[in-house]
Coordinates of C-alpha atoms in Angstrom, one line a residue:
X147 CA 0.0 0.0 0.0
X148 CA 2.8 2.4 0.9
X149 CA 4.7 1.6 -2.3
X150 CA 1.6 2.3 -4.4
X151 CA 1.1 5.7 -2.7
X152 CA 4.8 6.5 -3.0
X153 CA 4.7 5.6 -6.7
X154 CA 1.6 7.8 -7.2
X155 CA 3.2 10.8 -5.4
X156 CA 6.5 10.5 -7.2
X157 CA 4.6 10.3 -10.5
X158 CA 2.8 13.5 -9.6
X159 CA 6.0 15.2 -8.8
X160 CA 5.7 15.6 -5.0
X161 CA 7.1 14.1 -1.9
X162 CA 4.0 13.8 0.2
X163 CA 3.7 12.4 3.7
X164 CA 1.3 9.5 3.7
X165 CA -1.4 11.1 5.9
X166 CA -5.0 11.7 5.2
X167 CA -4.5 15.3 3.9
X168 CA -1.8 14.3 1.4
X169 CA -3.7 11.3 0.1
X170 CA -6.9 13.4 -0.5
X171 CA -4.7 16.1 -2.0
X172 CA -3.1 13.6 -4.4
X173 CA -6.5 12.3 -5.6
X174 CA -7.9 15.8 -5.9
X175 CA -4.9 16.8 -8.0
X176 CA -5.3 13.7 -10.1
X177 CA -9.0 14.3 -10.6
X178 CA -8.4 17.9 -11.6
X179 CA -5.8 16.9 -14.2
X180 CA -8.1 14.2 -15.5
X181 CA -11.0 16.6 -15.8
X182 CA -8.8 19.2 -17.5
X183 CA -7.6 16.6 -20.0
X184 CA -11.2 15.4 -20.6
X185 CA -12.4 19.0 -21.2
X186 CA -9.5 19.7 -23.6
X187 CA -10.1 16.5 -25.6
X188 CA -13.8 17.3 -25.8
X189 CA -13.1 20.8 -27.0
X190 CA -10.6 19.6 -29.5
X191 CA -12.8 16.9 -30.9
X192 CA -15.7 19.3 -31.2
X193 CA -13.6 21.9 -33.0
X194 CA -12.2 19.1 -35.3
X195 CA -15.8 18.0 -36.0
X196 CA -16.9 21.6 -36.9
X197 CA -13.9 22.2 -39.2
X198 CA -14.4 18.8 -40.9
X199 CA -18.1 19.8 -41.5
X200 CA -17.1 23.1 -42.9
X201 CA -14.5 21.5 -45.2
X202 CA -17.0 18.9 -46.4
X203 CA -19.6 21.7 -47.0
X204 CA -17.1 23.7 -49.1
X205 CA -16.0 20.6 -51.0
X206 CA -19.7 19.8 -51.8
X207 CA -20.3 23.4 -53.0
X208 CA -17.3 23.2 -55.4
X209 CA -18.4 19.8 -56.7
X210 CA -21.9 21.0 -57.2
X211 CA -20.6 24.1 -59.1
X212 CA -18.4 22.1 -61.4
X213 CA -21.2 19.5 -62.1
X214 CA -23.7 22.2 -62.9
X215 CA -21.2 24.0 -65.2
X216 CA -20.5 20.7 -67.0
X217 CA -24.2 19.9 -67.3
X218 CA -24.9 23.4 -68.7
X219 CA -22.0 23.2 -71.2
X220 CA -23.3 19.8 -72.3
X221 CA -26.8 21.1 -72.8
X222 CA -25.5 24.1 -74.8
X223 CA -23.3 21.9 -77.0
X224 CA -26.2 19.5 -77.8
X225 CA -28.5 22.4 -78.4
X226 CA -26.2 24.1 -80.9
X227 CA -25.3 20.8 -82.6
X228 CA -29.0 19.9 -83.2
X229 CA -29.9 23.5 -84.0
X230 CA -27.2 23.6 -86.7
X231 CA -28.4 20.3 -88.1
X232 CA -32.0 21.4 -88.1
X233 CA -31.2 24.8 -89.7
X234 CA -29.1 23.0 -92.4
X235 CA -32.0 20.7 -93.3
X236 CA -34.5 23.5 -93.4
X237 CA -32.7 25.8 -95.8

């Protein structure tokens, strides 16, 4: 038991006496560090999710723009091709 507390205190960077105050202080410090890491990870993952969503939204806008331009160009080409053929037959 003492070895486990000594290992925990040395890991946290302190030479604590093994009384009730120091043990509760150690666990309080551990919980605070754990809570801080959890909040930081939550914030990071949330910001990553939002930036990924923005990237996907912009990518879809660009793809939609190029697809619509290609479709419009294809319609114009077919229109002029058939329009020239029809006007050549009618004259």
